[in-house]
């Protein structure tokens, strides 16, 4: 299903636009960034509202954005919190590669394979009609799964490598959901940085 061109894999899924760059960051850079961001970002286990109930998210999150940018999902309202230098540099590199601009970054810290992300689409109105989500992975390799909204049996999976970048754009969020399932055999942490443009 995937067409590898150089170190870019264009993931060919109907009604989606996905590009995967397994070697986006050199291993030494990714190692250093993971270590730095583990302590530098203000990771918190937040509460979200799901089916009317307040539950603790099964991972830690951190939010950084340009002044005035507010992002809301699952009853959470995130307000701007400045940018550490390392995240600004990464934003520039991702923008050069993808040709897209980003004004915010929602980070996820999965402490081990017990932490996960459930099925969802990044389709909040504030992300516009064709959201671009650029997602950098640092640490443990985890399986990223996609399924069609109109037929959950149609699925695709990608092993997100340490130092990789996955860019989702076009109508991906409109037609597909994604998730990062629990993997109890995974002992090591993983950081995921999702750059977005919030209107
Ligand atoms: O950790 C990942 O790769 C998935 C993150 C994700 O789905 C999200 O932030 O919307």
Coordinates of C-alpha atoms and ligand atoms in Angstrom, one line a residue:
X1 CA 0.0 0.0 0.0
X2 CA 2.9 2.4 0.6
X3 CA 5.1 3.9 -2.1
X4 CA 8.6 4.6 -0.7
X5 CA 10.3 7.5 -2.5
X6 CA 13.7 8.2 -1.0
X7 CA 13.1 8.3 2.7
X8 CA 9.5 9.4 2.3
X9 CA 6.6 7.0 2.2
X10 CA 3.4 8.3 0.6
X11 CA 0.7 6.2 2.3
X12 CA -1.9 5.5 -0.3
X13 CA -5.3 5.5 1.4
X14 CA -8.5 6.4 -0.4
X15 CA -9.8 9.9 0.5
X16 CA -6.7 10.6 2.6
X17 CA -3.4 12.4 2.2
X18 CA -0.7 11.0 4.4
X19 CA 3.1 11.3 4.1
X20 CA 5.5 9.4 6.4
X21 CA 9.1 10.4 6.9
X22 CA 10.8 7.6 8.9
X23 CA 14.2 9.3 9.2
X24 CA 13.0 12.9 9.7
X25 CA 15.4 13.3 12.6
X26 CA 18.8 11.7 13.0
X27 CA 18.8 9.1 15.8
X28 CA 21.2 11.2 18.0
X29 CA 19.0 14.3 17.5
X30 CA 15.8 12.4 18.3
X31 CA 17.5 10.9 21.4
X32 CA 18.6 14.3 22.7
X33 CA 15.2 15.9 21.9
X34 CA 13.3 13.2 23.7
X35 CA 15.4 13.6 26.8
X36 CA 15.2 17.4 26.8
X37 CA 11.4 17.5 26.2
X38 CA 10.7 14.9 28.9
X39 CA 11.7 17.4 31.5
X40 CA 11.4 20.8 29.7
X41 CA 7.6 20.5 28.9
X42 CA 5.0 20.9 31.6
X43 CA 3.4 17.4 31.2
X44 CA 0.1 17.0 32.9
X45 CA -2.5 14.2 33.2
X46 CA -5.7 16.1 32.3
X47 CA -9.3 15.3 32.8
X48 CA -11.6 15.2 29.8
X49 CA -15.3 14.8 29.4
X50 CA -16.3 11.5 27.6
X51 CA -19.9 10.5 27.2
X52 CA -20.8 13.0 30.0
X53 CA -18.3 11.6 32.5
X54 CA -15.0 13.2 33.6
X55 CA -12.1 10.8 33.1
X56 CA -8.3 11.2 33.4
X57 CA -6.6 11.0 30.0
X58 CA -4.6 7.8 29.6
X59 CA -1.4 9.7 28.8
X60 CA 0.2 13.1 29.7
X61 CA -0.2 16.2 27.5
X62 CA 1.5 19.6 27.0
X63 CA 0.3 22.5 24.9
X64 CA 2.3 25.3 23.3
X65 CA 0.9 27.9 20.9
X66 CA 1.3 31.4 19.6
X67 CA -0.3 34.2 21.6
X68 CA -4.1 34.2 21.4
X69 CA -4.5 30.7 20.1
X70 CA -7.1 28.6 22.0
X71 CA -7.8 25.0 21.2
X72 CA -10.7 23.0 22.7
X73 CA -11.4 19.2 22.5
X74 CA -13.4 16.8 24.7
X75 CA -14.4 19.6 27.1
X76 CA -10.8 20.8 27.6
X77 CA -9.8 24.4 26.7
X78 CA -6.1 25.0 26.1
X79 CA -4.8 28.5 26.0
X80 CA -1.4 29.7 24.7
X81 CA 1.7 28.9 26.6
X82 CA 4.7 30.2 24.7
X83 CA 7.3 28.1 22.9
X84 CA 10.5 26.5 24.1
X85 CA 13.3 27.0 21.5
X86 CA 13.5 23.3 20.6
X87 CA 9.9 23.3 19.5
X88 CA 10.3 26.5 17.4
X89 CA 13.2 24.9 15.5
X90 CA 11.2 21.8 14.9
X91 CA 8.3 23.8 13.7
X92 CA 10.5 25.5 11.1
X93 CA 11.9 22.2 9.9
X94 CA 8.4 20.7 9.5
X95 CA 7.1 23.8 7.8
X96 CA 10.0 23.7 5.2
X97 CA 9.3 20.0 4.5
X98 CA 5.5 20.2 4.4
X99 CA 5.0 23.7 3.0
X100 CA 2.4 24.3 5.8
X101 CA 2.4 26.7 8.7
X102 CA 1.6 25.8 12.3
X103 CA 0.6 28.0 15.2
X104 CA 0.3 25.4 18.0
X105 CA 1.6 22.1 19.2
X106 CA -0.2 19.5 21.3
X107 CA 2.2 17.0 22.8
X108 CA 1.4 13.5 24.1
X109 CA 3.7 11.6 26.5
X110 CA 2.9 7.9 26.7
X111 CA 4.7 6.7 29.8
X112 CA 4.7 3.1 28.6
X113 CA 2.5 0.8 26.6
X114 CA -0.4 1.1 29.0
X115 CA -0.9 4.7 27.9
X116 CA -2.8 5.1 24.7
X117 CA -5.0 7.3 22.5
X118 CA -8.5 6.2 21.6
X119 CA -10.3 6.4 18.2
X120 CA -11.0 10.0 17.1
X121 CA -10.5 12.4 14.2
X122 CA -8.8 15.8 14.6
X123 CA -11.8 17.5 13.0
X124 CA -12.7 20.2 15.5
X125 CA -14.2 23.2 13.7
X126 CA -11.2 25.3 14.9
X127 CA -8.9 23.2 12.7
X128 CA -10.6 24.2 9.5
X129 CA -12.1 22.1 6.7
X130 CA -8.9 20.3 5.7
X131 CA -6.7 20.1 8.9
X132 CA -3.0 19.5 8.6
X133 CA -1.6 17.6 11.5
X134 CA 2.2 17.0 11.5
X135 CA 3.2 14.4 14.1
X136 CA 6.7 13.8 15.3
X137 CA 7.5 10.6 17.2
X138 CA 10.3 10.2 19.8
X139 CA 11.0 7.0 21.8
X140 CA 9.3 3.7 21.8
X141 CA 7.9 2.5 18.4
X142 CA 4.2 2.4 18.6
X143 CA 1.5 1.3 16.2
X144 CA -0.6 4.0 14.7
X145 CA -3.9 2.8 13.3
X146 CA -6.4 4.3 10.9
X147 CA -9.9 3.2 10.1
X148 CA -12.6 4.6 7.7
X149 CA -15.4 6.3 9.4
X150 CA -18.0 4.7 7.1
X151 CA -16.6 1.2 7.4
X152 CA -14.6 0.4 10.5
X153 CA -13.3 -2.9 8.9
X154 CA -11.2 -0.9 6.5
X155 CA -8.0 -0.3 8.4
X156 CA -4.4 0.7 7.9
X157 CA -1.5 0.7 10.3
X158 CA 1.9 2.4 10.5
X159 CA 4.7 1.6 12.9
X160 CA 5.8 5.1 14.0
X161 CA 9.6 5.1 14.4
X162 CA 11.8 7.1 16.7
X163 CA 12.6 10.4 15.0
X164 CA 9.8 10.0 12.3
X165 CA 7.3 12.5 11.0
X166 CA 3.8 11.7 9.9
X167 CA 1.8 14.4 8.1
X168 CA -1.9 14.0 7.8
X169 CA -3.7 16.5 5.5
X170 CA -6.4 16.9 2.8
X171 CA -9.6 15.1 3.7
X172 CA -7.9 12.5 6.0
X173 CA -9.7 13.8 9.2
X174 CA -13.1 13.9 7.3
X175 CA -13.1 10.3 6.2
X176 CA -10.8 8.5 8.6
X177 CA -10.3 8.1 12.4
X178 CA -7.0 7.3 14.0
X179 CA -5.8 5.8 17.3
X180 CA -2.7 4.7 19.2
X181 CA -3.7 1.4 20.9
X182 CA -2.5 0.2 24.2
X183 CA 0.5 -2.2 23.8
X184 CA 1.2 -3.8 27.2
X185 CA 4.6 -5.3 26.1
X186 CA 6.0 -1.8 25.5
X187 CA 8.0 -0.7 28.6
X188 CA 9.6 2.5 27.2
X189 CA 8.1 6.0 27.0
X190 CA 7.2 7.8 23.8
X191 CA 6.7 11.5 23.1
X192 CA 4.5 12.6 20.2
X193 CA 4.4 16.2 19.1
X194 CA 1.4 17.2 16.9
X195 CA 1.8 20.5 15.2
X196 CA -1.5 22.1 14.1
X197 CA -3.0 25.3 12.7
X198 CA -5.8 26.5 14.9
X199 CA -8.0 29.2 13.5
Ligands
LIG1 O1 0.5 9.6 19.4 C1 0.2 9.6 18.3 O2 0.9 9.3 17.3 C2 -1.3 9.9 18.0 C3 -1.6 11.3 18.5 C4 -3.0 11.7 18.1 O3 -3.8 11.0 17.5 C5 -3.4 13.1 18.3 O4 -2.8 13.9 19.0 O5 -4.5 13.5 17.8

